[in-house]
mmCIF file of C-alpha atoms in Angstrom:
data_model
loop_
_atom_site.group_PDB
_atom_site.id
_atom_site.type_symbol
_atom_site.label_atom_id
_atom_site.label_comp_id
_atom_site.label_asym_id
_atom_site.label_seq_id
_atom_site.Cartn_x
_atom_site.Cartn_y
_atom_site.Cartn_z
ATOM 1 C CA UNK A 1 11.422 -0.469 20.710
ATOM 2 C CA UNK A 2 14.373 -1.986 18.856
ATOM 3 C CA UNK A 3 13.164 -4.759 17.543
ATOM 4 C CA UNK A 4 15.408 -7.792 15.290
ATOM 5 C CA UNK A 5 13.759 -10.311 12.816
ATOM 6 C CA UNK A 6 15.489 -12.878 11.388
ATOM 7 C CA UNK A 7 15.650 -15.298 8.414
ATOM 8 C CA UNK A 8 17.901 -16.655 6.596
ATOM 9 C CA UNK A 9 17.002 -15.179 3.221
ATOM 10 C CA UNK A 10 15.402 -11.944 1.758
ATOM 11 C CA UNK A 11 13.896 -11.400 -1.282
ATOM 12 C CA UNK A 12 16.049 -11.272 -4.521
ATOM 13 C CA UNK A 13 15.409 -10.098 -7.982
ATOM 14 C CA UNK A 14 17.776 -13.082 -9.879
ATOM 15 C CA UNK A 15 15.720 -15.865 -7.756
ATOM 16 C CA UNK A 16 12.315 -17.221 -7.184
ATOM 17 C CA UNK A 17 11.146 -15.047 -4.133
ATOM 18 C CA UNK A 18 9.941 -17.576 -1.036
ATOM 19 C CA UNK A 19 6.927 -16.957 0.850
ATOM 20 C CA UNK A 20 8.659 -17.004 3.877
ATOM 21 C CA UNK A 21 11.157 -14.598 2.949
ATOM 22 C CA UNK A 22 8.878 -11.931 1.543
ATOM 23 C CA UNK A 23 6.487 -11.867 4.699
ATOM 24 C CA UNK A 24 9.490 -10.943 6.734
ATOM 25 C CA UNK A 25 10.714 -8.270 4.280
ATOM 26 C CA UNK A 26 6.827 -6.949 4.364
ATOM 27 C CA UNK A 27 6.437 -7.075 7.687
ATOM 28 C CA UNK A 28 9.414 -5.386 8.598
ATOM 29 C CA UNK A 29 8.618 -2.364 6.578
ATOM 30 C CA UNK A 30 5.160 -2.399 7.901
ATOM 31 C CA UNK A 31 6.511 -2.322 11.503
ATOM 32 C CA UNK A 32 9.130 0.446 10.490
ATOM 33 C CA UNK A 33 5.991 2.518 8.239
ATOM 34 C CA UNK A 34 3.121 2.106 10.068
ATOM 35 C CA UNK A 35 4.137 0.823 13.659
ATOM 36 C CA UNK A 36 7.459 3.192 13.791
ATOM 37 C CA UNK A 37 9.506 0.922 15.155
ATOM 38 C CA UNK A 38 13.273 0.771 14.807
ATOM 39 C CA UNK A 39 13.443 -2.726 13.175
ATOM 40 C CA UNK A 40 16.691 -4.437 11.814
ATOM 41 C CA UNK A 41 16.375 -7.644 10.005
ATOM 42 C CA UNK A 42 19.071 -10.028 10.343
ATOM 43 C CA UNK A 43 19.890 -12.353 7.346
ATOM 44 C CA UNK A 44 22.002 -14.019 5.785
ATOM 45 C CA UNK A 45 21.334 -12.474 1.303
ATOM 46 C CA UNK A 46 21.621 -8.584 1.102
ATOM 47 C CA UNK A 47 18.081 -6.366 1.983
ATOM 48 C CA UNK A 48 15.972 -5.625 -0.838
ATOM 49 C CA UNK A 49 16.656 -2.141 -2.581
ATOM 50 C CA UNK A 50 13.422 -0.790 -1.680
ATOM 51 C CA UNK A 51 13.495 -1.967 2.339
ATOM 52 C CA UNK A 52 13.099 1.151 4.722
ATOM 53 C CA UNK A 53 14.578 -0.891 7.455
ATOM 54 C CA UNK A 54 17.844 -1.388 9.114
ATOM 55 C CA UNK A 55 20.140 -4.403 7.718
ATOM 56 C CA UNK A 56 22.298 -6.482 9.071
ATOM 57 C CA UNK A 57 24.131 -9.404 6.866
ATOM 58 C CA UNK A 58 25.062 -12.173 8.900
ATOM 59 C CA UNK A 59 28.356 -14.522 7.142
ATOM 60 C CA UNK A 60 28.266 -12.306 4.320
ATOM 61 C CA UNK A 61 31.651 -14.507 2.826
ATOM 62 C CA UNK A 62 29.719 -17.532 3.951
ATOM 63 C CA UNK A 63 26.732 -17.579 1.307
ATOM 64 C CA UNK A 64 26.339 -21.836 1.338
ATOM 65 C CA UNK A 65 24.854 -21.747 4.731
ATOM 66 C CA UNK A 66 22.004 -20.425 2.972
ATOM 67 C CA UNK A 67 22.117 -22.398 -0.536
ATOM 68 C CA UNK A 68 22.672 -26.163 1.140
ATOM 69 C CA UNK A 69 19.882 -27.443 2.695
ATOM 70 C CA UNK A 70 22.204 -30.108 4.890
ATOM 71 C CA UNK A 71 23.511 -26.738 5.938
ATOM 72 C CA UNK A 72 20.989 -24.094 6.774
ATOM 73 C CA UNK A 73 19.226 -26.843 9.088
ATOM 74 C CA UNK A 74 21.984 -28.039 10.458
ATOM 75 C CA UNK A 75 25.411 -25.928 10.655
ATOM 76 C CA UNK A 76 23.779 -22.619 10.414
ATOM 77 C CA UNK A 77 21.432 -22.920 13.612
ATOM 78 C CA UNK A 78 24.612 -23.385 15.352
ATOM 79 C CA UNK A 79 26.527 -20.864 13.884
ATOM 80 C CA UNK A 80 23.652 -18.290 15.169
ATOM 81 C CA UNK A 81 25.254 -18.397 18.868
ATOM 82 C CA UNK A 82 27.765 -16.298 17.808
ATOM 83 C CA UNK A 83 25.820 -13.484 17.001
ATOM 84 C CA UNK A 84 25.180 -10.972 19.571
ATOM 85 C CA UNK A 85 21.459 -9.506 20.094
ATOM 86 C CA UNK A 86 21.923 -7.228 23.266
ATOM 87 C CA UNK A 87 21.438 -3.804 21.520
ATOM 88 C CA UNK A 88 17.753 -5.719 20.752
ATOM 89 C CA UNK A 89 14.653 -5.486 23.144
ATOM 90 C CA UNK A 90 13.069 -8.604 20.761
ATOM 91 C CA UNK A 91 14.328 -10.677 18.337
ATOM 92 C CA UNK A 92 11.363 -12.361 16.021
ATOM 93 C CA UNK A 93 12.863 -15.555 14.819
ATOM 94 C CA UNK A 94 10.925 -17.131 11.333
ATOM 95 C CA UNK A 95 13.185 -20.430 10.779
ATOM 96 C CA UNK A 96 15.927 -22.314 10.653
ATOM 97 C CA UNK A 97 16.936 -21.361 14.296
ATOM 98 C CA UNK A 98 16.405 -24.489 16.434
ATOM 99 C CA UNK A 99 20.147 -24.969 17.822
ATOM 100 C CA UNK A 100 20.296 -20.880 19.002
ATOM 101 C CA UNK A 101 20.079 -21.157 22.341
ATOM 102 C CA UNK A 102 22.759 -17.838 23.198
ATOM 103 C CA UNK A 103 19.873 -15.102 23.296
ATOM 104 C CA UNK A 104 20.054 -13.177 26.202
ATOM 105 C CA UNK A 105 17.249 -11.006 24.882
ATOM 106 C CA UNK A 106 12.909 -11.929 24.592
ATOM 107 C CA UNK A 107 12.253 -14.124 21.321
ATOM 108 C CA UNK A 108 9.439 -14.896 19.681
ATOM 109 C CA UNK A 109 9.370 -17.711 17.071
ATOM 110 C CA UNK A 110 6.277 -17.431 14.041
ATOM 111 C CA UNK A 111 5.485 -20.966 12.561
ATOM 112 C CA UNK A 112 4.353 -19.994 8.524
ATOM 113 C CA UNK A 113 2.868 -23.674 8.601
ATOM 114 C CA UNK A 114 4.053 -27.330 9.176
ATOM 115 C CA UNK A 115 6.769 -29.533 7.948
ATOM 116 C CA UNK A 116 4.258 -32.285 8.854
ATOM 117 C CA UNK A 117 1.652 -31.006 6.266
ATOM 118 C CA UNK A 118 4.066 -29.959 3.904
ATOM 119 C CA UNK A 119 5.594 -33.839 4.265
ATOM 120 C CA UNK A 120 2.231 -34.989 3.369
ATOM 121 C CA UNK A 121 1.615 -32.975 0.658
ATOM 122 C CA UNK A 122 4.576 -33.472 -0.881
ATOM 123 C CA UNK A 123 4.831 -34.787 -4.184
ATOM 124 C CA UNK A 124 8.413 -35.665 -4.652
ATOM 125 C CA UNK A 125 10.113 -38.394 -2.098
ATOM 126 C CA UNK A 126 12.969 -36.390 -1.521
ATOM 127 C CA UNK A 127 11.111 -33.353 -0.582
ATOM 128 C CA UNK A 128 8.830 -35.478 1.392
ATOM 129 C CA UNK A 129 11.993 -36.973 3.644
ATOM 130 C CA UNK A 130 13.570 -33.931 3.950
ATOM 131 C CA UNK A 131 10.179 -31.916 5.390
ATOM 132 C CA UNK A 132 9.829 -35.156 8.207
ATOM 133 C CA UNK A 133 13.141 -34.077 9.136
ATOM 134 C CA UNK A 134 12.139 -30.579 9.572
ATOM 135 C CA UNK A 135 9.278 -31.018 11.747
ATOM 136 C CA UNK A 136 10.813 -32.560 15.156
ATOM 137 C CA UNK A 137 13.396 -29.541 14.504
ATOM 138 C CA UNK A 138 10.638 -26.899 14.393
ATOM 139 C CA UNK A 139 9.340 -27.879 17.931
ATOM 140 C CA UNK A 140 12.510 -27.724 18.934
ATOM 141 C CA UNK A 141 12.473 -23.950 17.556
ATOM 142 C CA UNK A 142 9.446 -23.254 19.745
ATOM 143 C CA UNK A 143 10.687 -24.912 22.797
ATOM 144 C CA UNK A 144 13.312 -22.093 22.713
ATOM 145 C CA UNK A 145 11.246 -19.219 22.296
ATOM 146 C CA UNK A 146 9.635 -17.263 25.232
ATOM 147 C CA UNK A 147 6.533 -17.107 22.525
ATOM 148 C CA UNK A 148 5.097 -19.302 20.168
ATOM 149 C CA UNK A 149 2.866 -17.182 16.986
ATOM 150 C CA UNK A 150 1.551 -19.000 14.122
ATOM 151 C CA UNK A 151 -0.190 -17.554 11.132
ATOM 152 C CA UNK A 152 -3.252 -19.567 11.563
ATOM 153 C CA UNK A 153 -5.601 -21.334 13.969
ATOM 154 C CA UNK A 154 -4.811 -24.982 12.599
ATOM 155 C CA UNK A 155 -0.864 -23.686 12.956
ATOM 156 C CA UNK A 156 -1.561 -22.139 16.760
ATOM 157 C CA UNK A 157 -3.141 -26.028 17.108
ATOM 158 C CA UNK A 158 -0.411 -28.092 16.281
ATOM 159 C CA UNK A 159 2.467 -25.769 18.339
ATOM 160 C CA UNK A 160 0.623 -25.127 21.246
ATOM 161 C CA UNK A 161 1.141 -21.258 19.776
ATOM 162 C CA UNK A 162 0.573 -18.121 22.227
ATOM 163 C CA UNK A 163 -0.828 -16.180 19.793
ATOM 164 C CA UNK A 164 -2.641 -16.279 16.152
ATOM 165 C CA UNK A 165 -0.621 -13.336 14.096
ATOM 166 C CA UNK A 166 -1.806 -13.742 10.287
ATOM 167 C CA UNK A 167 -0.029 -12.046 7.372
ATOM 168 C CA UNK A 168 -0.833 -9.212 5.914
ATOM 169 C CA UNK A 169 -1.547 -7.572 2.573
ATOM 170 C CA UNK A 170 -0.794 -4.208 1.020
ATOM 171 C CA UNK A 171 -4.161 -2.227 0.787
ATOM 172 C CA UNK A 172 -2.080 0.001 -1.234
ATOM 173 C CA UNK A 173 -0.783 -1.923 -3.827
ATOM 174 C CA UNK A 174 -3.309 -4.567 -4.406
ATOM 175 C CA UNK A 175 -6.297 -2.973 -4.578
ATOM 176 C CA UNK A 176 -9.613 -2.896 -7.255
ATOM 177 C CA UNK A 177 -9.525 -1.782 -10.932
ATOM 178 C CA UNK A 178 -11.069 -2.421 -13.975
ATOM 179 C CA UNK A 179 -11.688 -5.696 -15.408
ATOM 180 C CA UNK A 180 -9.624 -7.965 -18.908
ATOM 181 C CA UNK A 181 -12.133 -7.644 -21.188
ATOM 182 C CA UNK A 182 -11.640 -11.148 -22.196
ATOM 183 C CA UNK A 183 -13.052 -13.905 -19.211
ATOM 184 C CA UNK A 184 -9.458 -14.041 -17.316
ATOM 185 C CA UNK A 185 -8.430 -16.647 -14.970
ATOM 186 C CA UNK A 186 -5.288 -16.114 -12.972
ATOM 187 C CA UNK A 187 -2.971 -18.670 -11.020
ATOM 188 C CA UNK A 188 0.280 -17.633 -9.295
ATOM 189 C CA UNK A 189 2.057 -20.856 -8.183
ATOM 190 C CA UNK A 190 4.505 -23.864 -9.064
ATOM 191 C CA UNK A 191 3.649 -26.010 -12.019
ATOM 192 C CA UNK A 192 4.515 -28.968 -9.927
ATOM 193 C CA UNK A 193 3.990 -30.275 -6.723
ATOM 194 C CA UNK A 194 1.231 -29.092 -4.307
ATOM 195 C CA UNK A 195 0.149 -26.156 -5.723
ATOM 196 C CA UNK A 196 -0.366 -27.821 -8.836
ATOM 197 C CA UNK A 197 -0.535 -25.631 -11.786
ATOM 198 C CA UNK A 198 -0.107 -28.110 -14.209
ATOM 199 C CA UNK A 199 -3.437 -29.802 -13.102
ATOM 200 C CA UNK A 200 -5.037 -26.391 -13.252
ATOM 201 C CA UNK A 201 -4.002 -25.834 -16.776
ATOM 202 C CA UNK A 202 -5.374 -29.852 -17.518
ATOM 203 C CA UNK A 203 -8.614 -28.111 -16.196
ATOM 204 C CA UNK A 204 -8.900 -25.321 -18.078
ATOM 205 C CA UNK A 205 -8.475 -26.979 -21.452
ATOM 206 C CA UNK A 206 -10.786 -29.821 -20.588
ATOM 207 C CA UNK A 207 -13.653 -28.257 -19.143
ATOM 208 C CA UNK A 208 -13.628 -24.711 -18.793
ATOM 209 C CA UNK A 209 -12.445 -23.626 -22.578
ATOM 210 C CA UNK A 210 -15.275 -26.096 -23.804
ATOM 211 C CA UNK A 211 -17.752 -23.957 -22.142
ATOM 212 C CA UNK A 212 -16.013 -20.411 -22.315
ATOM 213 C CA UNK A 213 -14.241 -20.361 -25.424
ATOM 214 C CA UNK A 214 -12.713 -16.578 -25.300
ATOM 215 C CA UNK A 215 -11.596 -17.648 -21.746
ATOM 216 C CA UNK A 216 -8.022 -16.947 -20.708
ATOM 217 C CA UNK A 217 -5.505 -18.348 -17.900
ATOM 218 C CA UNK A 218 -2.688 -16.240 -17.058
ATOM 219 C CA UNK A 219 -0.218 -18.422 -15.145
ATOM 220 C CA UNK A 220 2.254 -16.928 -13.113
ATOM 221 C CA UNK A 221 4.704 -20.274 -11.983
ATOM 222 C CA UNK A 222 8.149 -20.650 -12.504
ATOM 223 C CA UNK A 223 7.975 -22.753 -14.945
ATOM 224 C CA UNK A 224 5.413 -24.535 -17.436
ATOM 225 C CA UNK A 225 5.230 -27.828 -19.867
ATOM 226 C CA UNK A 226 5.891 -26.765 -23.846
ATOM 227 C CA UNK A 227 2.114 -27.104 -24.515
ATOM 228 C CA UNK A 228 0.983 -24.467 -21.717
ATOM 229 C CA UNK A 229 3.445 -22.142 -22.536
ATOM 230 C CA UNK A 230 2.398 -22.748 -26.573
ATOM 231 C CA UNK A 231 -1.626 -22.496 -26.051
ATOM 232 C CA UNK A 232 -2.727 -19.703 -27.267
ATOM 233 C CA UNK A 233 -5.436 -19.564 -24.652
ATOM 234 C CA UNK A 234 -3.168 -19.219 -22.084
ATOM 235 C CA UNK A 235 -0.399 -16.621 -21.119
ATOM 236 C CA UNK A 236 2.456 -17.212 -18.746
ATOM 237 C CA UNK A 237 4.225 -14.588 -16.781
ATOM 238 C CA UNK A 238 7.771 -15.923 -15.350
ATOM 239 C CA UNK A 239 8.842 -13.821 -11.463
ATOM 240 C CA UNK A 240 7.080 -10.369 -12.477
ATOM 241 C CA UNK A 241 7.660 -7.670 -10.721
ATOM 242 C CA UNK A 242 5.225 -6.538 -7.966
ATOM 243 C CA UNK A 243 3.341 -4.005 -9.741
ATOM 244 C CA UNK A 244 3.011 -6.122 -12.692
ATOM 245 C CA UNK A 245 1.345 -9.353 -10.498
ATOM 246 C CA UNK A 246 -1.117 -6.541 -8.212
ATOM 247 C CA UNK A 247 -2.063 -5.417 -12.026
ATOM 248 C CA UNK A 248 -3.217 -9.293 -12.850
ATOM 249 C CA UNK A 249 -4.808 -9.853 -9.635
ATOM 250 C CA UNK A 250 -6.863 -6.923 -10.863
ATOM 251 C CA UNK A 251 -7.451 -7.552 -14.338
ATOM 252 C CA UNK A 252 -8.326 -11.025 -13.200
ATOM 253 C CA UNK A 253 -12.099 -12.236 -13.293
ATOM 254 C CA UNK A 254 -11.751 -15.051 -11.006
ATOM 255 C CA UNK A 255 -8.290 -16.161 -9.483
ATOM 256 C CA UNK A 256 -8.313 -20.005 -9.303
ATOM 257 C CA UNK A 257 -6.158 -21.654 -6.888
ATOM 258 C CA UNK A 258 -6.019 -25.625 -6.528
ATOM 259 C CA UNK A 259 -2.856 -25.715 -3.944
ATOM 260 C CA UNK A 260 -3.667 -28.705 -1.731
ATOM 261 C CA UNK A 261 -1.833 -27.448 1.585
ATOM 262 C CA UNK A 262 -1.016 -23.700 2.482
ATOM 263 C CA UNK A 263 -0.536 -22.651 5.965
ATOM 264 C CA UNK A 264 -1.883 -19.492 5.217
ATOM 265 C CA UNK A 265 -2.031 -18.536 1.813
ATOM 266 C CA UNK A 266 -1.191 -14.775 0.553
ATOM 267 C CA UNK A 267 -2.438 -15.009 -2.852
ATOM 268 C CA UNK A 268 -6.041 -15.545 -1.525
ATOM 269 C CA UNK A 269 -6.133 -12.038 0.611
ATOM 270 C CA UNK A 270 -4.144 -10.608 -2.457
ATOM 271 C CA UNK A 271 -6.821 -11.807 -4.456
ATOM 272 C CA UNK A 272 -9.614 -10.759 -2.286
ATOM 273 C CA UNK A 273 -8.005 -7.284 -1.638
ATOM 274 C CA UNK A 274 -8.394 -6.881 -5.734
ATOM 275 C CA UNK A 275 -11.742 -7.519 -5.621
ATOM 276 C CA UNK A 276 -11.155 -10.678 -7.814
ATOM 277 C CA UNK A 277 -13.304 -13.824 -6.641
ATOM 278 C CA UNK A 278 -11.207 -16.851 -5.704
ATOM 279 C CA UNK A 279 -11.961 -20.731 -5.628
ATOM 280 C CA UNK A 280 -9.579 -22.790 -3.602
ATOM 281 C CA UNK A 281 -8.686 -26.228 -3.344
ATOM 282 C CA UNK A 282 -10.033 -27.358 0.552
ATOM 283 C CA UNK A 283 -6.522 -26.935 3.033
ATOM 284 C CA UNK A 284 -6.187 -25.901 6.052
ATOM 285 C CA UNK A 285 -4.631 -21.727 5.380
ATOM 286 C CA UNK A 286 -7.976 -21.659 2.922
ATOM 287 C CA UNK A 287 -10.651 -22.842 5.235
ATOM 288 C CA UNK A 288 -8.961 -19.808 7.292
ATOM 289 C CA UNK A 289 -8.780 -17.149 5.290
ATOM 290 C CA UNK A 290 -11.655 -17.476 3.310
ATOM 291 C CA UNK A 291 -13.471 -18.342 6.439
ATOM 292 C CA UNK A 292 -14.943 -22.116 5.673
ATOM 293 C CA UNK A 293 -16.105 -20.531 2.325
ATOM 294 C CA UNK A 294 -18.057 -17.923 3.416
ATOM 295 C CA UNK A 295 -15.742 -14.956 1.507
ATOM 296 C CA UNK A 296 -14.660 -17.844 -1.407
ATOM 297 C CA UNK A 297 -15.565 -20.897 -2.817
ATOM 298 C CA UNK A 298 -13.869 -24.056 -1.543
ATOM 299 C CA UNK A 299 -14.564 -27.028 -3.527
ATOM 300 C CA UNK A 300 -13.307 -30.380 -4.445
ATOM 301 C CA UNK A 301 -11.442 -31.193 -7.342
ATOM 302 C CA UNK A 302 -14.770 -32.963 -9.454
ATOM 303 C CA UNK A 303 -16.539 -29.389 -9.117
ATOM 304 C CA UNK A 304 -13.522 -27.103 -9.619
ATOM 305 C CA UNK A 305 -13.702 -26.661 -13.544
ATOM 306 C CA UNK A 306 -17.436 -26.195 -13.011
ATOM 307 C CA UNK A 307 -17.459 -23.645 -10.283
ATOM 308 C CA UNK A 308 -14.835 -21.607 -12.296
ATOM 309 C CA UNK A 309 -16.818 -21.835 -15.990
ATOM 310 C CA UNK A 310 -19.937 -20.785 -13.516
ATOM 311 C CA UNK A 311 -18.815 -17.869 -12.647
ATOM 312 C CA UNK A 312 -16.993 -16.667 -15.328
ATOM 313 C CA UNK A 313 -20.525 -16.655 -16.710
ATOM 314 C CA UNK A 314 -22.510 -15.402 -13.756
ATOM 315 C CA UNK A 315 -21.033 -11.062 -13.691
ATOM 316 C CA UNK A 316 -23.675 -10.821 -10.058
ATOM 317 C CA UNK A 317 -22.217 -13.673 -8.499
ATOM 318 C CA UNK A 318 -18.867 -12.456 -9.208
ATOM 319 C CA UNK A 319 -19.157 -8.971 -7.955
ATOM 320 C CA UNK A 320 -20.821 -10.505 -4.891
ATOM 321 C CA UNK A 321 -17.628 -12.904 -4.371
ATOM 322 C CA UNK A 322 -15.714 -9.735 -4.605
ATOM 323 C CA UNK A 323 -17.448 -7.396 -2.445
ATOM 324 C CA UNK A 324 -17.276 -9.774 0.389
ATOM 325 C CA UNK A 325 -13.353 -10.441 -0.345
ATOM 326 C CA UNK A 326 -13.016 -6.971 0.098
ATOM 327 C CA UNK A 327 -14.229 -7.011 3.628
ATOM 328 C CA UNK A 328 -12.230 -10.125 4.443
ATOM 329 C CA UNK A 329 -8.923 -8.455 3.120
ATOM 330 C CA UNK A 330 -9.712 -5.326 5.259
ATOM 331 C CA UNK A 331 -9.207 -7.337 8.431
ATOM 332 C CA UNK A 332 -5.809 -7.893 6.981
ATOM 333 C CA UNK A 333 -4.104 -4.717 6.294
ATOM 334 C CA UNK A 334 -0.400 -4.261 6.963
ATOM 335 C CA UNK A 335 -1.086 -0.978 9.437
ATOM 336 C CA UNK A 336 -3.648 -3.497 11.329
ATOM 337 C CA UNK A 337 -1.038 -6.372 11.121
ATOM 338 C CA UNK A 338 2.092 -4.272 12.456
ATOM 339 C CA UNK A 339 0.199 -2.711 15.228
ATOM 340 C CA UNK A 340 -0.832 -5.916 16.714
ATOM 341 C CA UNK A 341 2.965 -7.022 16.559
ATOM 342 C CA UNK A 342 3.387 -4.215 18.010
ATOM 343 C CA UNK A 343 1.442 -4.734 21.052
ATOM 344 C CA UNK A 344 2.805 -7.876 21.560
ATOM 345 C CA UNK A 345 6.151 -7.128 21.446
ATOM 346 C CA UNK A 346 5.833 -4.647 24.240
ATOM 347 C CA UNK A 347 3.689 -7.538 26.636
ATOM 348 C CA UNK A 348 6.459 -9.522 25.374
ATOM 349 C CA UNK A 349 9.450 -7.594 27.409
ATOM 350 C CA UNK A 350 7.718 -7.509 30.208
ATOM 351 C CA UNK A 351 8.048 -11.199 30.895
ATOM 352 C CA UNK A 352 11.288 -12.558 32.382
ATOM 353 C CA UNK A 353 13.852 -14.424 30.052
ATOM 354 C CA UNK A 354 12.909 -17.851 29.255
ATOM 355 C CA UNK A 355 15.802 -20.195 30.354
ATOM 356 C CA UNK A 356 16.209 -23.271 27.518
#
């Protein structure tokens, strides 16, 4: 099958890497890798050095449809109807495609979460307006789509979705290893807004170093306040490379996590698939993932400190927490991932065209 996924940006080494963005790139060498199909992602920033699948760069002297917001929702959706997709027998569509209505071949449109939650999450009111102006658009996406996926039940929920299709994680690259000898706490997030890093590191000085004085917190966030960055508790990594994050997700005794929406949440399985125990903040891509609890601990923010100076003293607990985020991450392997897009794909051009 020749199959085309599109987004309007790839991962690149100069900028903070989006979620969005690096599931596609991941998936798409999964599919190539481990499904062998002949996949060709369609974007709008230049393939990642290390991709093993086709590329094609759409308005390559056109590079503001990408970097204006005004414009990627609303001029480059448009724009898209130029672009021909017949040599394609599926085109996988993962945003900013609501006014593409010129297919001609079987789409498929994955929601990575909601504009709605993200609107009410938001901590910022120009963020906030600007995600309530995404949302009616992103039902307008899966209107056009023969198929509606979303990454998680409460996602499938609120767009009606076809299928559940979850991320994946590399088994390969983030996988078990020995433990800092010092107690280590890891966080991989923004300082501000809903992932909230900076009331994480309020945390950790408060209550946890009170209790566990040798304890460290390795933040990995674009950017930090003068005092985090100056504790000398506390270490701060700025965009590491790949190898370099899988290697703190190892080292890591507990990975602590207080984001208060995610529609899915990839550092939890990335966590989980290091063996490294995680405690989330409740939302609705960690009740998922870690299953209502049962493979980590979701608590509120008056027991968060607590539950992370717990176990950082409690070794059993922690290897228990671990062993059973290993068998939560195994459900979530790339090779299990791409397969199952696989098979859909396939039932997928069997159906007739959809006509919008």
């Amino acid at each position: 099958m020749n199959i085309a996924l599109y987004h309007t940006t790839l991962p690149e080494p100069h900028r903070k890497v989006g979620g969005v963005e690096a599931v596609v790139h991941r998936l798409a060498t999964a599919l190539t890798v481990h499904a062998g199909l002949n996949v060709t992602v369609l974007s709008l920033t230049p393939a990642p050095s290390d991709a093993p699948y086709r590329h094609r760069q759409l308005f390559p002297n056109h590079r503001w449809l990408a970097d204006r917001s005004w414009a990627r929702w609303f001029v480059l959706p448009a724009l898209l109807n130029s672009i021909s997709l017949s040599e394609y027998d599926v085109v996988h569509l993962h945003g900013d495609d609501w006014f593409w209505m010129r297919r001609g071949t079987p789409s498929v449109r994955t929601m990575h979460g909601s504009a709605l939650d993200e609107a009410r999450t938001a901590t910022s009111l120009k963020r906030r307006l600007a995600q309530w102006a995404v949302y009616p658009l992103e039902h307008v996406a899966a209107r056009r789509a023969n198929q509606v996926w979303a990454i998680s039940p409460p996602c499938a929920a609120r767009y009606h979705a076809d299928r559940c299709m979850p991320n994946g994680v590399s088994l390969d690259r983030f996988r078990p290893g020995p433990k800092a000898e010092r107690p280590t706490l890891l966080f991989v997030g923004t300082w501000t807004g809903r992932k909230r890093g900076s009331w994480l590191f309020e945390q950790f000085c408060d209550h946890v170093l009170p209790a566990v004085p040798d304890a460290e917190l390795v933040m990995v966030s674009d950017t930090v306040s003068d005092a985090c960055r100056a504790h000398p508790n506390v270490r701060v990594l700025n965009r590491p490379d790949d190898d370099t994050l899988a290697a703190w997700y190892r080292r890591a005794w507990v990975f602590a996590y207080p984001s208060v929406y995610e529609g899915f949440g990839l550092p939890y399985i990335e966590a989980m698939a290091s063996g490294t125990p995680v405690v989330a903040s409740p939302n609705p891509g960690a009740d998922y993932v870690l299953d209502g609890g049962t493979y980590g601990a979701l608590v509120g923010d008056s027991a968060f400190a607590s539950t992370l100076t717990a176990l950082l003293r409690d070794a059993e607990r922690c290897q228990h927490m671990a062993d059973q985020g290993l068998i939560r991450a195994s459900e979530f392997s790339w090779a299990a991932i791409a397969n199952h897009h696989a098979t859909a794909y396939a039932s997928l051009i069997d159906k007739p065209l959809q006509v919008s």
